[in-house]
Structure formats: C-alpha cells, structure tokens
Amino acid sequence: MRIMIVGAGLVGQYLCGKFSAEGHEVVLVDRDKDKLTRIERDLNIMTVHGSGASARILAEAGIARTGLFIAVTDSDEVNLISCIMSRPYDVGTRIARVRNEDFLTPGAHAADDTLGIDLIISPDWAMTEEIVQLLQVSAAFDMAEFAGGRVLLLGYQVRADNPHAGLSLIQLKQRPGAHNYVLVAIIRQGDTIIPRGADTIQAGDKIYLMVRRDDRATTEQFFAFTSEPPRRVFIIGGGDIGYMVARRLEEFDLTVKLVESDTERCQFLAENLGRTTVLNCDGLESHDLLEEGIDLADLVICVTEHDSTNILASLLAKHHGTKRCIIRINQHDFVPMLGKLGIDVALSPRLVAANMILRYVRRGEIVSVATILDSDAEAMEFAVPEGAVIADTPLRQLSLPAGSIIGAVRREERIFIPSGETVIRGGDILVVFFARGAAETLETFFTQTH
C-alpha cells in the first residue's frame, strides 16, 4: 500500500519506520529539507519537500495513488487542511492529529464526516486514556487489550527479590499455582526475546504476559507482582493532560490532589473540577507536598510540560515513600534509563498517539494491534478465515514464522490460552506476539486459504 505521511516530527518518523519495515511504499512530506535528508538516509522511504497543505505539493507527492493519508505536523490547522486537500482524490483512509479541543468532536478521537476525516486523534486524550488504563492494573507498567478487553497483554518489571528470578519457562510451569498465561516476551538490556521453554527470566528483566482478564489477579499473585489499587493519587502539573486526567479520575472512588504552580490556572482548575483538591504550589517543593501527604500517596502522576520537572518530581515522590509513579516524557531517548531510577512508567504523548493510529490503521484481517514501546516487538489479533491452510492442525505441528508466539485464542464467545495440542479452526481470532517487521509474513501465514 502507498502511504503518505505529512509531518517529519517524532510521530511521523515513528510511523514511517513502522510502515517501511512492513514493506509499504511510504512518502513523507515536510518543510524541513535537512530533516528529510537525514530520514531518507536512514529509512527506505521517499521524501517530498514542501507543505502538506499545498495542493501542488500533494499532487507532486502522488496523492492520487495513495491509500492511506496521515497528517501529524505540529500544526492542527495544517493537519486538517491537508486532509481536506486530499478529499478530491480516492484516498482510502485519512487521519489527522489535532491537539486543540475546539477542533474535536465529542470523544476526542471520533471520525468527522463533515471534513471527510476517518480519525481525528488528540495526543492529550490518548495520553489520558493510557494513564487511566494503567491505573486499573497497578502492578503493570504497560497494558494492551484484545478480544474486546477479555484478553490482556501486561508488562511487568522483575525485581531482584522476585522468587521466580533465574527460573526457566519450563520450571515456572512446574511450580504450584502456575495459572493460565503465556509469557510472550522478555526485554533484557534493550533486546527483545521471544522465549522458548529453556529461556529464563532474570532480575531486571521486563516481561510481557498474555492472560485472560479473569485470570489477571491470580497470575499476578503467582508471579509475586503486587497489585493494590490506588486510593490516594497526586497529579503534578495542571496543564491540559493534568486537567483531563483529573477529570477522568473523578469517575472513580479516589482521593485526587492536583498540584499546579500557576495561580490563574489553579483558579480555572478549581472552577472546573468537582472532586479534585487543587493545590497552588510547586511540584518540587518537598515541604508543601509533605504537608499535603504525598508520602502517603499510592500513585503520583507527573505530567508537566518539562521532562526535567517530571523526572525530578517523581524521584522526589519516590524518596518520600510514594508507591508508584507514572510520568510524561517528551524526549523519548530518556525512557530506557528511567526504569533504573525507580520510575515505574514513562509515557510519551506523541508515541501513545502514534500507536493509537497504528491500531486504527491495521484493521480488516488484522483485528487489533499493540506496539510495545522500547522494544522491537508487537502484538496483533489475526482472524483465521474459513478454509485457512493452518486450520485443523495442532499448534505443535505448525511451523510458526520465526520470532512469533500465539498468546490467546478467541473462538466464538470462548477465550482460552492455547497449548501445543490446541487445534486452530476457521473463524478463530488469534492474539499473536512477534518481532517487529514480521506483520506482513504473519498475516499471510494465518489468513492464506486453500
């Protein structure tokens, strides 16, 4: 498929890398010629210098032959105009990233039929939903849903005192209390391992488990991942994301305190939030925060505009006894080192939005997708058609593409974790975890028919 992306920022580059690795024909449009030269050197894509809001530039870039159009510049207006300019052409799907809520329909990510845009996505909204989702699985640092939310992909940090550290997957399955789960990935020192039975988990690893939602609690108990739901939450930063998170958390039975240093902004927050306590103080001021009880907080969410403030505020909260911290990070290169500092979760609004775009784009035979940040792996749902080549064959007899593993099966209304004896049938939906770049190969493997 020919894909045109307008905007060579972090989101645009990230999407270019994803689609290019899957063999798509990618065209990137941007006004920064030097940036385009660097990207073209690193990725197998075509670049066009100019504005995505220009009809002439879009025509030169080949808009008439484009099946997917994505506008992700830093300008809402350019993104919307670019999508509108593509309307005279037979573009299959149009997506725009928009930050200003005034441009958004209710739901913040809905399609806009008036403009002819299939998906309008707000990075702030996407970030808010990601935080709220993680709040509900407090032991995990990452989570994705499949099978309509009935299957979870959960990421956990293996601490030095974990009783299972050093054990192989075979040994784990032999331990009392081993429950229905598939350990689908181990991330060790930046490398992603799609494990087999002899592979071990080590202290410091990040592991990803595929479980049924109903089995999450017992699986966490087996792995000694404590999961007490938070009751006392602090939010550092009363900007757009902080405000949206507070507004969402008011839907839960929580004690929420929102810290903001700007007095005028505090007045707005106090007037527009009903159950949140707004504190006019600095998120790095220990004395004020301790008086308000940050040492007793179950969760601190740091979402100011500044990475340094978010990192320092989370370290300060941890020092005073906060159980868990989630922070916003704009400089994605910082993320790998933050876990070593004791920060539980670091999220980039732009990459969260990019992954939401990927989930929307990969539809059809691919039902759902989750991209695992800071790893070279992904998880997808594949629908197995009637008459598929792989149907009626036990999993142990299938030669799965290298670096892939089936984590769950949905058969009509039944969800189960497969074993080697599981026989795949036409109509099944498979949740598959795999090394990045194998999506096209896997789609062919699972959907090819006789």
Coordinates of C-alpha atoms in Angstrom, one line a residue:
M1 CA 0.0 0.0 0.0
R2 CA 1.1 3.6 -0.7
I3 CA 1.1 5.6 2.5
M4 CA 1.6 9.4 2.6
I5 CA 2.6 11.0 5.9
V6 CA 2.7 14.8 6.4
G7 CA 5.0 15.9 9.2
A8 CA 8.5 14.6 9.9
G9 CA 8.4 15.0 13.7
L10 CA 8.6 12.2 16.2
V11 CA 5.2 10.7 15.3
G12 CA 5.8 11.0 11.5
Q13 CA 9.3 9.4 11.8
Y14 CA 8.0 6.6 14.0
L15 CA 5.1 5.8 11.6
C16 CA 7.5 5.9 8.6
G17 CA 9.7 3.3 10.3
K18 CA 6.8 1.1 11.1
F19 CA 5.2 1.1 7.7
S20 CA 8.5 0.9 5.8
A21 CA 9.6 -2.1 7.8
E22 CA 6.4 -3.9 6.7
G23 CA 7.2 -3.3 3.0
H24 CA 4.8 -0.4 2.3
E25 CA 5.6 2.4 -0.1
V26 CA 6.0 5.4 2.2
V27 CA 6.1 9.1 1.2
L28 CA 7.0 11.7 3.8
V29 CA 6.2 15.4 3.3
D30 CA 7.7 18.1 5.4
R31 CA 9.0 21.7 5.1
D32 CA 12.4 20.9 6.8
K33 CA 14.7 19.8 3.9
D34 CA 17.6 18.9 6.2
K35 CA 15.4 16.7 8.3
L36 CA 14.0 14.9 5.3
T37 CA 17.6 14.2 4.0
R38 CA 18.5 12.6 7.3
I39 CA 15.4 10.5 7.4
E40 CA 15.7 9.4 3.8
R41 CA 19.2 8.2 4.5
D42 CA 18.0 6.1 7.5
L43 CA 14.8 4.7 6.1
N44 CA 13.7 3.1 2.9
I45 CA 11.2 5.9 2.0
M46 CA 10.6 8.7 -0.5
T47 CA 10.5 12.3 0.8
V48 CA 9.0 15.4 -0.7
H49 CA 10.0 18.9 0.4
G50 CA 7.1 21.3 0.9
S51 CA 3.9 22.0 2.8
G52 CA 1.3 19.3 3.2
A53 CA -1.4 22.0 2.9
S54 CA -0.3 22.7 -0.7
A55 CA -2.4 21.1 -3.4
R56 CA 0.6 21.3 -5.7
I57 CA 2.9 19.5 -3.2
L58 CA 0.4 16.8 -2.6
A59 CA 0.0 16.2 -6.3
E60 CA 3.8 16.0 -6.7
A61 CA 4.0 13.5 -3.9
G62 CA 1.5 11.2 -5.6
I63 CA -1.7 11.8 -3.6
A64 CA -3.7 10.3 -6.4
R65 CA -2.1 6.9 -5.8
T66 CA -2.3 7.0 -2.0
G67 CA -4.3 4.5 0.0
L68 CA -3.6 6.0 3.5
F69 CA -3.1 9.7 4.3
I70 CA -1.8 10.7 7.8
A71 CA -1.2 14.3 8.8
V72 CA 0.8 14.7 12.0
T73 CA 2.6 18.0 11.9
D74 CA 2.7 20.3 15.0
S75 CA 0.0 22.5 13.5
D76 CA -3.6 21.4 13.9
E77 CA -4.6 23.7 11.0
V78 CA -2.1 22.2 8.6
N79 CA -3.2 18.7 9.5
L80 CA -6.9 19.4 9.0
I81 CA -6.3 21.4 5.8
S82 CA -4.0 18.6 4.4
C83 CA -6.8 16.1 4.9
I84 CA -9.3 18.4 3.3
M85 CA -7.0 19.0 0.3
S86 CA -6.8 15.2 -0.2
R87 CA -10.6 14.8 -0.5
P88 CA -10.8 15.1 -4.3
Y89 CA -8.6 12.0 -4.6
D90 CA -9.6 8.4 -3.9
V91 CA -7.7 8.1 -0.7
G92 CA -8.9 5.1 1.3
T93 CA -8.3 6.5 4.9
R94 CA -7.5 10.0 6.2
I95 CA -6.1 10.6 9.7
A96 CA -5.3 13.9 11.4
R97 CA -3.6 14.6 14.7
V98 CA -5.2 17.5 16.5
R99 CA -4.4 19.0 19.9
N100 CA -6.9 21.8 20.2
E101 CA -10.1 20.5 21.8
D102 CA -12.1 23.2 19.9
F103 CA -11.5 21.1 16.7
L104 CA -12.5 17.8 18.3
T105 CA -15.9 16.1 18.2
P106 CA -17.1 14.5 21.4
G107 CA -14.9 11.5 22.2
A108 CA -11.8 13.4 21.1
H109 CA -10.9 10.7 18.6
A110 CA -14.1 10.3 16.5
A111 CA -14.3 10.5 12.8
D112 CA -15.5 13.8 11.3
D113 CA -17.9 13.1 8.4
T114 CA -18.1 16.8 7.6
L115 CA -14.4 17.1 6.9
G116 CA -14.1 13.6 5.4
I117 CA -11.6 12.6 8.0
D118 CA -11.7 9.0 9.2
L119 CA -9.8 9.5 12.5
I120 CA -9.1 12.7 14.4
I121 CA -6.8 11.9 17.3
S122 CA -5.7 14.1 20.2
P123 CA -2.3 13.2 21.8
D124 CA -3.5 14.6 25.1
W125 CA -6.7 12.5 25.0
A126 CA -4.7 9.4 24.1
M127 CA -2.2 10.0 26.9
T128 CA -5.1 10.5 29.4
E129 CA -6.7 7.2 28.4
E130 CA -3.4 5.4 28.6
I131 CA -2.8 6.6 32.2
V132 CA -6.4 5.7 33.3
Q133 CA -6.0 2.3 31.8
L134 CA -2.7 1.7 33.6
L135 CA -4.2 2.9 36.9
Q136 CA -6.6 -0.1 36.7
V137 CA -3.7 -2.6 36.6
S138 CA -1.4 -1.0 39.1
A139 CA 1.3 -3.7 39.2
A140 CA 2.0 -3.4 35.4
F141 CA 3.9 -0.8 33.6
D142 CA 2.3 -1.5 30.2
M143 CA -1.1 -2.9 29.1
A144 CA -3.0 -3.6 25.9
E145 CA -6.4 -5.1 25.4
F146 CA -7.5 -7.7 22.9
A147 CA -10.7 -9.7 22.2
G148 CA -12.9 -6.8 23.3
G149 CA -11.0 -6.4 26.5
R150 CA -11.2 -10.0 27.6
V151 CA -7.5 -10.7 26.9
L152 CA -4.8 -8.6 28.4
L153 CA -1.1 -8.1 27.4
L154 CA 0.6 -6.9 30.5
G155 CA 4.2 -5.8 31.1
Y156 CA 5.9 -6.3 34.5
Q157 CA 9.3 -5.5 35.9
V158 CA 11.1 -8.4 37.5
R159 CA 12.6 -7.1 40.8
A160 CA 15.8 -8.5 42.4
D161 CA 13.7 -10.2 45.2
N162 CA 11.3 -11.9 42.9
P163 CA 11.1 -15.6 43.8
H164 CA 11.0 -16.7 40.2
A165 CA 14.1 -14.8 39.0
G166 CA 16.5 -17.3 37.5
L167 CA 13.9 -19.9 36.6
S168 CA 13.3 -21.2 33.0
L169 CA 9.8 -21.1 31.5
I170 CA 9.6 -24.9 31.9
Q171 CA 10.4 -24.6 35.6
L172 CA 7.9 -21.8 36.0
K173 CA 5.1 -24.0 34.6
Q174 CA 6.0 -26.8 37.0
R175 CA 5.6 -24.6 40.1
P176 CA 2.5 -24.9 42.2
G177 CA -0.1 -22.3 41.3
A178 CA 1.0 -21.8 37.8
H179 CA -2.0 -20.4 36.0
N180 CA -3.3 -19.8 32.5
Y181 CA -0.8 -17.4 31.0
V182 CA 1.7 -17.2 28.1
L183 CA 5.0 -15.5 28.7
V184 CA 5.3 -13.9 25.3
A185 CA 8.4 -11.7 25.6
I186 CA 11.4 -10.9 27.7
I187 CA 13.1 -7.5 27.3
R188 CA 16.6 -7.6 28.6
Q189 CA 19.0 -4.7 28.3
G190 CA 17.1 -3.3 25.4
D191 CA 16.9 -6.6 23.5
T192 CA 13.6 -8.4 23.0
I193 CA 13.5 -12.2 23.4
I194 CA 10.5 -14.2 22.1
P195 CA 11.1 -17.0 24.6
R196 CA 11.0 -20.8 24.4
G197 CA 10.9 -23.3 27.3
A198 CA 14.6 -23.2 28.1
D199 CA 14.8 -19.4 28.4
T200 CA 15.0 -17.9 31.9
I201 CA 13.7 -14.7 33.5
Q202 CA 16.3 -12.6 35.3
A203 CA 16.2 -9.8 37.8
G204 CA 15.9 -6.6 35.9
D205 CA 14.0 -8.1 33.0
K206 CA 10.8 -6.7 31.7
I207 CA 8.4 -9.5 30.9
Y208 CA 5.1 -9.5 28.9
L209 CA 2.3 -11.9 29.9
M210 CA -0.8 -12.7 27.9
V211 CA -3.7 -13.6 30.2
R212 CA -7.4 -13.7 30.2
R213 CA -8.8 -10.7 32.1
D214 CA -10.4 -13.0 34.6
D215 CA -7.0 -14.6 35.4
R216 CA -5.0 -11.4 35.9
A217 CA -5.2 -11.3 39.7
T218 CA -4.2 -15.0 40.1
T219 CA -1.4 -14.7 37.6
E220 CA 0.0 -11.6 39.4
Q221 CA -0.2 -13.5 42.6
F222 CA 1.7 -16.4 41.2
F223 CA 4.5 -14.1 39.8
A224 CA 4.5 -12.1 43.1
F225 CA 3.6 -8.9 41.3
T226 CA 1.7 -7.0 44.0
S227 CA -1.4 -5.1 42.7
E228 CA -3.1 -2.9 45.3
P229 CA -5.5 -0.5 43.5
P230 CA -4.5 3.1 44.3
R231 CA -6.7 5.2 46.6
R232 CA -4.7 8.4 47.1
V233 CA -3.4 10.0 43.9
F234 CA -1.3 13.1 43.3
I235 CA -1.1 14.8 39.8
I236 CA 1.9 17.1 39.3
G237 CA 1.1 19.6 36.5
G238 CA -2.3 21.2 35.9
G239 CA -1.9 21.7 32.1
D240 CA -4.2 20.1 29.6
I241 CA -3.2 16.5 30.3
G242 CA -3.2 17.0 34.1
Y243 CA -6.7 18.5 33.9
M244 CA -8.0 15.7 31.6
V245 CA -6.6 13.0 33.9
A246 CA -8.1 14.6 37.0
R247 CA -11.5 14.9 35.2
R248 CA -11.3 11.2 34.3
L249 CA -10.2 10.1 37.8
E250 CA -13.2 11.9 39.3
E251 CA -15.2 9.0 37.9
F252 CA -13.5 6.6 40.4
D253 CA -13.6 6.4 44.1
L254 CA -10.3 8.1 44.7
T255 CA -8.8 11.0 46.6
V256 CA -7.1 13.1 44.0
K257 CA -4.9 16.2 44.6
L258 CA -3.7 18.3 41.6
V259 CA -0.5 20.4 42.0
E260 CA -0.1 23.5 39.8
S261 CA 2.2 26.5 40.4
D262 CA 0.3 29.0 38.3
T263 CA -2.3 30.8 40.4
E264 CA -4.5 31.8 37.5
R265 CA -4.5 28.2 36.1
C266 CA -5.4 26.9 39.6
Q267 CA -8.5 29.1 39.6
F268 CA -9.6 27.6 36.3
L269 CA -8.9 24.0 37.6
A270 CA -10.8 24.7 40.9
E271 CA -13.8 26.0 39.0
N272 CA -13.9 23.1 36.5
L273 CA -13.1 20.1 38.7
G274 CA -15.7 18.9 41.2
R275 CA -14.0 16.3 43.5
T276 CA -10.3 17.2 43.0
T277 CA -8.3 19.2 45.5
V278 CA -6.3 21.8 43.6
L279 CA -3.0 22.8 45.3
N280 CA -1.3 26.0 44.3
C281 CA 2.3 25.0 44.9
D282 CA 5.5 23.8 43.2
G283 CA 5.7 20.1 42.3
L284 CA 9.4 20.2 43.5
E285 CA 8.7 21.8 46.9
S286 CA 9.0 19.0 49.5
H287 CA 7.7 20.9 52.4
D288 CA 4.4 21.8 50.8
L289 CA 3.9 18.3 49.3
L290 CA 4.6 16.5 52.6
E291 CA 2.1 18.7 54.3
E292 CA -0.5 17.5 51.8
G293 CA 0.5 13.9 52.3
I294 CA 2.5 12.9 49.2
D295 CA 4.4 10.5 51.4
L296 CA 1.1 8.5 51.7
A297 CA 0.3 8.6 48.0
D298 CA -0.3 5.3 46.3
L299 CA 0.3 6.9 42.9
V300 CA 1.9 10.1 41.6
I301 CA 1.3 11.2 38.0
C302 CA 3.8 13.8 36.7
V303 CA 2.5 15.5 33.5
T304 CA 4.1 19.0 33.4
E305 CA 5.4 20.2 30.0
H306 CA 9.0 19.8 31.2
D307 CA 10.8 16.4 31.2
S308 CA 13.2 17.5 33.9
T309 CA 10.4 18.6 36.2
N310 CA 8.6 15.3 35.7
I311 CA 11.6 13.2 36.4
L312 CA 12.7 15.2 39.4
A313 CA 9.2 15.3 40.9
S314 CA 8.8 11.6 40.5
L315 CA 12.2 10.9 42.1
L316 CA 11.2 13.3 45.0
A317 CA 7.9 11.5 45.5
K318 CA 9.6 8.1 45.5
H319 CA 12.1 9.4 48.0
H320 CA 9.3 10.4 50.3
G321 CA 7.6 7.0 50.1
T322 CA 5.2 7.2 47.1
K323 CA 4.4 3.6 45.9
R324 CA 4.2 4.2 42.2
C325 CA 5.0 6.9 39.7
I326 CA 3.8 7.5 36.1
I327 CA 5.5 10.3 34.2
R328 CA 5.1 12.1 30.9
I329 CA 8.3 12.2 28.9
N330 CA 8.7 14.2 25.6
Q331 CA 12.4 13.2 25.0
H332 CA 11.9 9.6 24.1
D333 CA 15.6 8.8 24.4
F334 CA 15.4 9.2 28.2
V335 CA 12.9 6.4 28.6
P336 CA 15.3 3.4 28.8
M337 CA 17.2 4.9 31.7
L338 CA 14.2 5.9 33.8
G339 CA 13.4 2.4 35.0
K340 CA 16.9 2.2 36.6
L341 CA 16.0 5.4 38.5
G342 CA 12.9 3.7 40.0
I343 CA 10.3 5.4 37.8
D344 CA 7.6 2.8 37.1
V345 CA 6.1 4.1 33.9
A346 CA 7.2 6.7 31.4
L347 CA 4.8 7.7 28.5
S348 CA 5.3 9.9 25.5
P349 CA 2.1 11.6 24.4
R350 CA 3.2 11.6 20.8
L351 CA 4.2 7.9 20.7
V352 CA 1.0 6.9 22.6
A353 CA -0.9 8.8 19.8
A354 CA 1.2 7.1 17.1
N355 CA 0.4 3.7 18.5
M356 CA -3.3 4.5 18.5
I357 CA -3.0 5.5 14.9
L358 CA -1.4 2.1 14.2
R359 CA -4.2 0.3 16.0
Y360 CA -6.8 2.1 13.8
V361 CA -4.9 1.5 10.5
R362 CA -4.3 -2.2 10.9
R363 CA -7.8 -3.5 10.6
G364 CA -9.5 -6.0 8.3
E365 CA -8.0 -9.4 8.8
I366 CA -5.8 -7.8 11.5
V367 CA -8.4 -7.1 14.2
S368 CA -6.3 -5.2 16.7
V369 CA -2.7 -4.3 17.4
A370 CA -0.5 -3.1 20.2
T371 CA 3.1 -1.8 19.7
I372 CA 5.4 -2.4 22.7
L373 CA 7.3 0.8 23.4
D374 CA 11.1 0.5 23.8
S375 CA 11.2 -2.9 22.1
D376 CA 11.2 -4.4 18.7
A377 CA 8.0 -6.4 19.2
E378 CA 4.3 -6.1 18.6
A379 CA 1.1 -8.0 19.3
M380 CA -1.8 -8.3 16.9
E381 CA -5.1 -10.1 16.5
F382 CA -5.5 -12.1 13.3
A383 CA -8.8 -13.5 12.1
V384 CA -8.4 -17.0 10.7
P385 CA -10.7 -17.4 7.6
E386 CA -12.8 -20.5 6.8
G387 CA -10.7 -22.8 4.7
A388 CA -7.4 -21.5 6.1
V389 CA -4.3 -23.6 5.4
I390 CA -3.5 -23.7 9.1
A391 CA -7.0 -24.8 10.2
D392 CA -7.5 -28.2 11.8
T393 CA -3.8 -28.5 12.7
P394 CA -2.5 -28.7 16.3
L395 CA -0.2 -25.8 17.2
R396 CA 2.8 -28.1 17.9
Q397 CA 2.6 -29.2 14.2
L398 CA 2.6 -25.6 12.8
S399 CA 5.9 -24.1 11.7
L400 CA 5.2 -20.6 13.0
P401 CA 7.3 -17.8 11.5
A402 CA 10.5 -17.2 13.5
G403 CA 10.1 -14.9 16.5
S404 CA 6.4 -15.3 16.9
I405 CA 4.1 -16.9 19.6
I406 CA 0.4 -17.3 19.9
G407 CA -0.8 -15.9 23.3
A408 CA -4.6 -16.4 23.2
V409 CA -7.4 -17.8 21.1
R410 CA -10.9 -16.4 20.8
R411 CA -13.4 -19.0 19.5
E412 CA -16.9 -17.5 19.3
E413 CA -17.6 -16.4 22.9
R414 CA -14.9 -18.6 24.4
I415 CA -11.4 -17.2 25.3
F416 CA -8.6 -19.6 26.1
I417 CA -4.8 -19.7 26.4
P418 CA -3.5 -22.3 23.9
S419 CA -1.3 -25.3 24.4
G420 CA 0.7 -27.3 21.8
E421 CA -2.4 -29.6 21.4
T422 CA -4.7 -26.7 20.6
V423 CA -6.3 -27.1 17.1
I424 CA -6.9 -23.9 15.2
R425 CA -10.2 -23.6 13.4
G426 CA -11.6 -21.3 10.8
G427 CA -13.3 -18.3 12.4
D428 CA -10.8 -18.2 15.3
I429 CA -9.2 -15.0 16.3
L430 CA -5.6 -15.4 17.4
V431 CA -3.6 -13.0 19.5
V432 CA 0.0 -13.2 18.3
F433 CA 3.1 -11.7 19.7
F434 CA 6.1 -11.3 17.3
A435 CA 9.3 -9.5 16.5
R436 CA 8.9 -6.2 14.6
G437 CA 8.7 -6.3 10.9
A438 CA 7.0 -9.7 10.6
A439 CA 3.4 -8.4 10.4
E440 CA 3.1 -9.0 6.6
T441 CA 4.5 -12.5 6.8
L442 CA 2.3 -13.4 9.7
E443 CA -0.8 -12.1 8.0
T444 CA -0.1 -14.3 5.0
F445 CA 0.6 -17.3 7.3
F446 CA -2.6 -17.0 9.3
T447 CA -5.0 -15.9 6.5
Q448 CA -3.9 -18.0 3.5
T449 CA -6.6 -20.3 2.2
H450 CA -6.6 -23.5 0.1

